[in-house]
XYZ file of N, CA and C in Angstrom:
285
model
N -6.558 38.730 -26.699
C -6.852 37.463 -25.537
C -7.320 36.201 -25.252
N -8.318 37.415 -26.373
C -9.698 35.903 -25.995
C -8.746 34.834 -25.882
N -8.236 35.376 -27.175
C -8.000 33.849 -28.204
C -6.965 32.639 -27.821
N -6.031 33.362 -26.056
C -5.324 32.940 -25.607
C -6.188 32.212 -24.463
N -6.700 32.367 -24.775
C -8.010 31.265 -23.683
C -9.299 30.781 -24.758
N -9.604 31.261 -24.848
C -9.602 29.697 -26.346
C -8.497 29.543 -26.967
N -7.720 29.348 -26.500
C -6.376 28.436 -27.876
C -6.286 27.393 -26.155
N -6.158 27.859 -24.729
C -5.719 26.683 -24.238
C -7.090 25.730 -23.474
N -8.129 26.618 -24.138
C -9.292 25.239 -24.129
C -9.369 24.425 -24.566
N -8.772 24.670 -26.260
C -9.632 23.727 -27.042
C -8.697 22.190 -26.236
N -6.974 22.777 -25.547
C -5.975 22.194 -25.424
C -6.183 21.490 -24.009
N -7.203 21.881 -23.940
C -7.666 20.924 -22.203
C -8.088 20.299 -23.331
N -9.350 20.180 -24.159
C -10.974 19.619 -24.188
C -10.412 18.752 -24.939
N -9.263 18.935 -25.672
C -8.406 17.825 -26.519
C -7.545 16.500 -25.590
N -7.036 17.525 -24.736
C -6.194 16.459 -24.408
C -7.267 15.655 -23.085
N -8.323 15.528 -23.039
C -9.333 15.867 -22.103
C -9.724 13.827 -23.566
N -10.143 14.364 -24.092
C -11.014 14.012 -25.335
C -9.798 12.468 -24.927
N -8.490 13.395 -25.934
C -7.373 12.399 -25.949
C -7.033 10.604 -24.414
N -7.550 11.494 -23.350
C -7.149 10.001 -21.800
C -8.758 10.121 -22.240
N -10.123 10.284 -22.320
C -11.281 9.427 -22.148
C -10.774 8.105 -23.712
N -10.319 9.317 -24.894
C -10.176 7.561 -25.560
C -9.100 6.373 -25.513
N -7.941 6.961 -24.171
C -7.635 5.742 -24.299
C -8.043 4.624 -22.880
N -8.137 5.225 -22.396
C -8.929 4.524 -21.527
C -10.123 4.006 -21.513
N -11.017 4.512 -22.806
C -12.226 3.125 -22.917
C -11.793 2.589 -23.785
N -11.083 1.779 -24.524
C -9.896 1.495 -25.179
C -8.956 0.486 -24.868
N -8.768 0.602 -23.888
C -7.680 -0.188 -22.492
C -8.910 -0.510 -22.157
N -10.052 -0.322 -21.783
C -11.034 -0.924 -20.825
C -11.380 -1.741 -21.962
N -12.256 -1.296 -22.778
C -12.351 -2.508 -24.267
C -11.547 -3.455 -24.631
N -10.275 -3.080 -24.904
C -9.630 -5.265 -24.672
C -9.846 -5.352 -23.672
N -9.319 -4.749 -22.549
C -9.731 -5.445 -20.832
C -10.370 -6.089 -20.996
N -11.814 -6.088 -21.407
C -13.253 -7.187 -21.147
C -13.060 -7.952 -22.743
N -12.546 -7.917 -23.445
C -12.492 -8.829 -24.647
C -11.507 -9.377 -24.175
N -10.121 -8.949 -23.232
C -8.772 -9.983 -22.963
C -9.751 -10.466 -21.279
N -10.466 -10.383 -21.086
C -11.186 -11.076 -19.265
C -12.630 -11.823 -20.208
N -13.260 -11.738 -21.392
C -14.369 -12.177 -22.193
C -12.933 -13.595 -22.512
N -12.043 -13.463 -23.601
C -11.917 -14.690 -24.051
C -11.159 -15.497 -22.747
N -10.302 -15.670 -21.761
C -10.565 -15.891 -21.081
C -10.761 -16.772 -20.237
N -12.686 -16.033 -19.297
C -13.377 -16.662 -19.622
C -13.257 -18.066 -20.397
N -13.852 -17.783 -21.324
C -14.312 -18.878 -22.466
C -13.507 -19.687 -22.414
N -12.590 -19.580 -22.842
C -11.533 -20.483 -23.269
C -10.879 -21.050 -21.979
N -11.174 -20.866 -21.074
C -11.102 -21.644 -18.800
C -12.022 -22.989 -19.537
N -13.637 -21.876 -19.130
C -14.874 -22.855 -19.450
C -14.339 -23.715 -20.607
N -14.065 -23.609 -21.522
C -13.781 -24.511 -22.752
C -13.098 -25.915 -22.162
N -11.320 -25.451 -22.392
C -10.865 -25.745 -22.057
C -11.816 -27.224 -20.990
N -12.239 -27.365 -19.920
C -12.825 -27.726 -18.100
C -13.908 -28.609 -19.109
N -14.818 -27.718 -19.497
C -15.973 -28.364 -20.305
C -16.991 -28.869 -19.584
N -17.618 -27.155 -18.845
C -18.310 -26.050 -17.803
C -18.579 -24.837 -18.689
N -20.020 -24.501 -18.653
C -20.606 -23.164 -19.345
C -19.679 -22.162 -18.148
N -20.178 -20.987 -19.940
C -19.076 -20.010 -19.058
C -20.085 -19.661 -18.138
N -21.118 -19.391 -18.006
C -21.228 -18.620 -16.264
C -21.057 -17.676 -16.263
N -21.271 -17.184 -14.379
C -20.829 -16.688 -13.752
C -21.128 -17.549 -12.795
N -22.593 -18.438 -12.693
C -22.076 -19.547 -11.343
C -21.344 -20.268 -11.702
N -20.846 -20.480 -12.615
C -19.865 -21.783 -12.815
C -18.601 -21.409 -11.701
N -18.531 -20.217 -13.573
C -17.267 -19.777 -12.572
C -16.807 -19.375 -10.817
N -17.875 -19.043 -10.415
C -17.479 -18.655 -8.959
C -17.646 -20.209 -8.274
N -18.799 -21.162 -9.048
C -18.464 -22.804 -8.252
C -16.445 -23.187 -8.288
N -16.214 -23.016 -9.253
C -14.673 -23.777 -10.123
C -14.048 -22.875 -8.370
N -14.238 -21.766 -8.631
C -12.984 -20.783 -7.420
C -13.402 -21.789 -6.208
N -14.567 -21.986 -5.767
C -14.863 -22.208 -5.086
C -13.563 -23.553 -4.138
N -14.730 -24.399 -5.438
C -13.408 -25.486 -5.933
C -11.938 -25.396 -5.271
N -10.843 -24.647 -6.184
C -9.819 -24.511 -5.946
C -10.193 -23.676 -4.496
N -10.716 -22.986 -4.554
C -9.875 -22.304 -3.229
C -10.107 -23.539 -1.759
N -10.944 -25.278 -1.589
C -11.342 -25.780 -0.925
C -9.739 -26.793 -1.770
N -9.322 -26.793 -2.959
C -7.741 -27.516 -2.936
C -7.034 -27.029 -2.405
N -6.470 -25.686 -2.278
C -5.413 -24.481 -1.547
C -5.675 -24.938 -0.072
N -7.130 -24.297 0.018
C -7.360 -25.617 2.429
C -6.408 -26.610 2.208
N -6.895 -27.046 1.849
C -6.559 -29.189 1.949
C -5.008 -28.110 1.344
N -4.262 -27.453 0.763
C -2.794 -28.075 0.567
C -2.636 -27.556 1.739
N -3.284 -26.055 2.115
C -2.606 -25.519 2.961
C -2.472 -26.124 5.129
N -3.400 -26.986 4.255
C -3.985 -28.352 6.125
C -2.030 -29.598 5.547
N -1.830 -29.179 4.950
C -1.131 -30.837 4.368
C 0.055 -30.237 4.909
N -0.125 -28.737 4.842
C 1.889 -27.997 5.895
C 1.228 -27.615 6.805
N 1.033 -27.311 7.472
C 0.468 -27.673 8.883
C 0.439 -28.332 9.677
N 0.298 -29.618 8.933
C 0.523 -31.931 8.807
C -0.836 -32.267 9.965
N -2.309 -31.864 9.619
C -3.459 -31.477 10.147
C -4.086 -32.954 8.506
N -3.333 -33.486 8.698
C -3.987 -34.889 7.585
C -5.120 -35.341 7.668
N -6.593 -35.073 8.433
C -7.234 -35.215 8.693
C -8.383 -34.151 7.621
N -7.925 -33.414 9.227
C -8.022 -31.298 8.298
C -7.708 -31.730 5.848
N -6.470 -32.081 5.611
C -6.255 -32.563 4.532
C -6.889 -33.205 4.084
N -7.763 -34.213 4.097
C -8.271 -35.514 3.019
C -10.187 -34.920 2.967
N -10.017 -34.205 4.375
C -11.533 -33.438 4.151
C -11.380 -32.310 2.800
N -10.389 -31.929 2.939
C -10.627 -30.424 1.882
C -10.566 -30.726 1.354
N -9.844 -31.930 0.092
C -9.593 -31.922 -0.359
C -10.525 -33.314 -1.547
N -11.160 -33.502 -0.629
C -12.783 -34.890 -0.696
C -14.087 -33.582 -0.792
N -13.765 -33.227 -0.599
C -15.052 -32.330 -0.937
C -14.581 -30.956 -2.060
N -13.277 -30.512 -2.728
C -12.764 -30.313 -3.378
C -13.802 -31.079 -4.646
N -12.852 -32.454 -3.882
C -12.842 -33.015 -5.595
C -14.598 -33.577 -5.666
N -14.959 -33.628 -4.925
C -16.591 -33.300 -4.475
C -16.969 -32.608 -5.690
N -17.407 -31.145 -5.438
C -17.492 -30.136 -6.163
C -16.888 -29.459 -7.353
N -15.674 -30.353 -7.501
C -15.118 -29.788 -8.802
C -15.437 -31.435 -10.227
N -15.795 -32.005 -9.235
C -16.234 -33.626 -9.926
C -17.917 -33.356 -10.344
N -18.466 -32.444 -9.146
C -19.543 -31.779 -9.353
C -20.092 -31.029 -11.642
N -19.040 -30.298 -11.334
C -19.721 -29.128 -11.910
C -18.791 -29.475 -13.161
N -17.617 -30.312 -13.405
C -16.973 -30.589 -14.769
C -17.873 -31.992 -15.745
N -18.039 -32.667 -14.943
C -18.843 -33.721 -15.460
C -20.252 -33.073 -16.020
């Protein structure tokens, strides 16, 4: 009877170890993929790869999106304002 429980415990331990190794490999490769994405994006835009620069980039893209949605609502003045703000933010960031 003791051998049966040792076998069950060994099997459970190996299963848990397999799951942990798979998850750690998945997150390690996901981290490398995200790092590669950020570095490629920052190199192509000519900005630094810091979190601040990427957050400002997201802010500028959000402003562009707001301008586009204002254009769909036919709010032309709001569209111009959002696009001008986005141009200022993204132009400052990329230069």
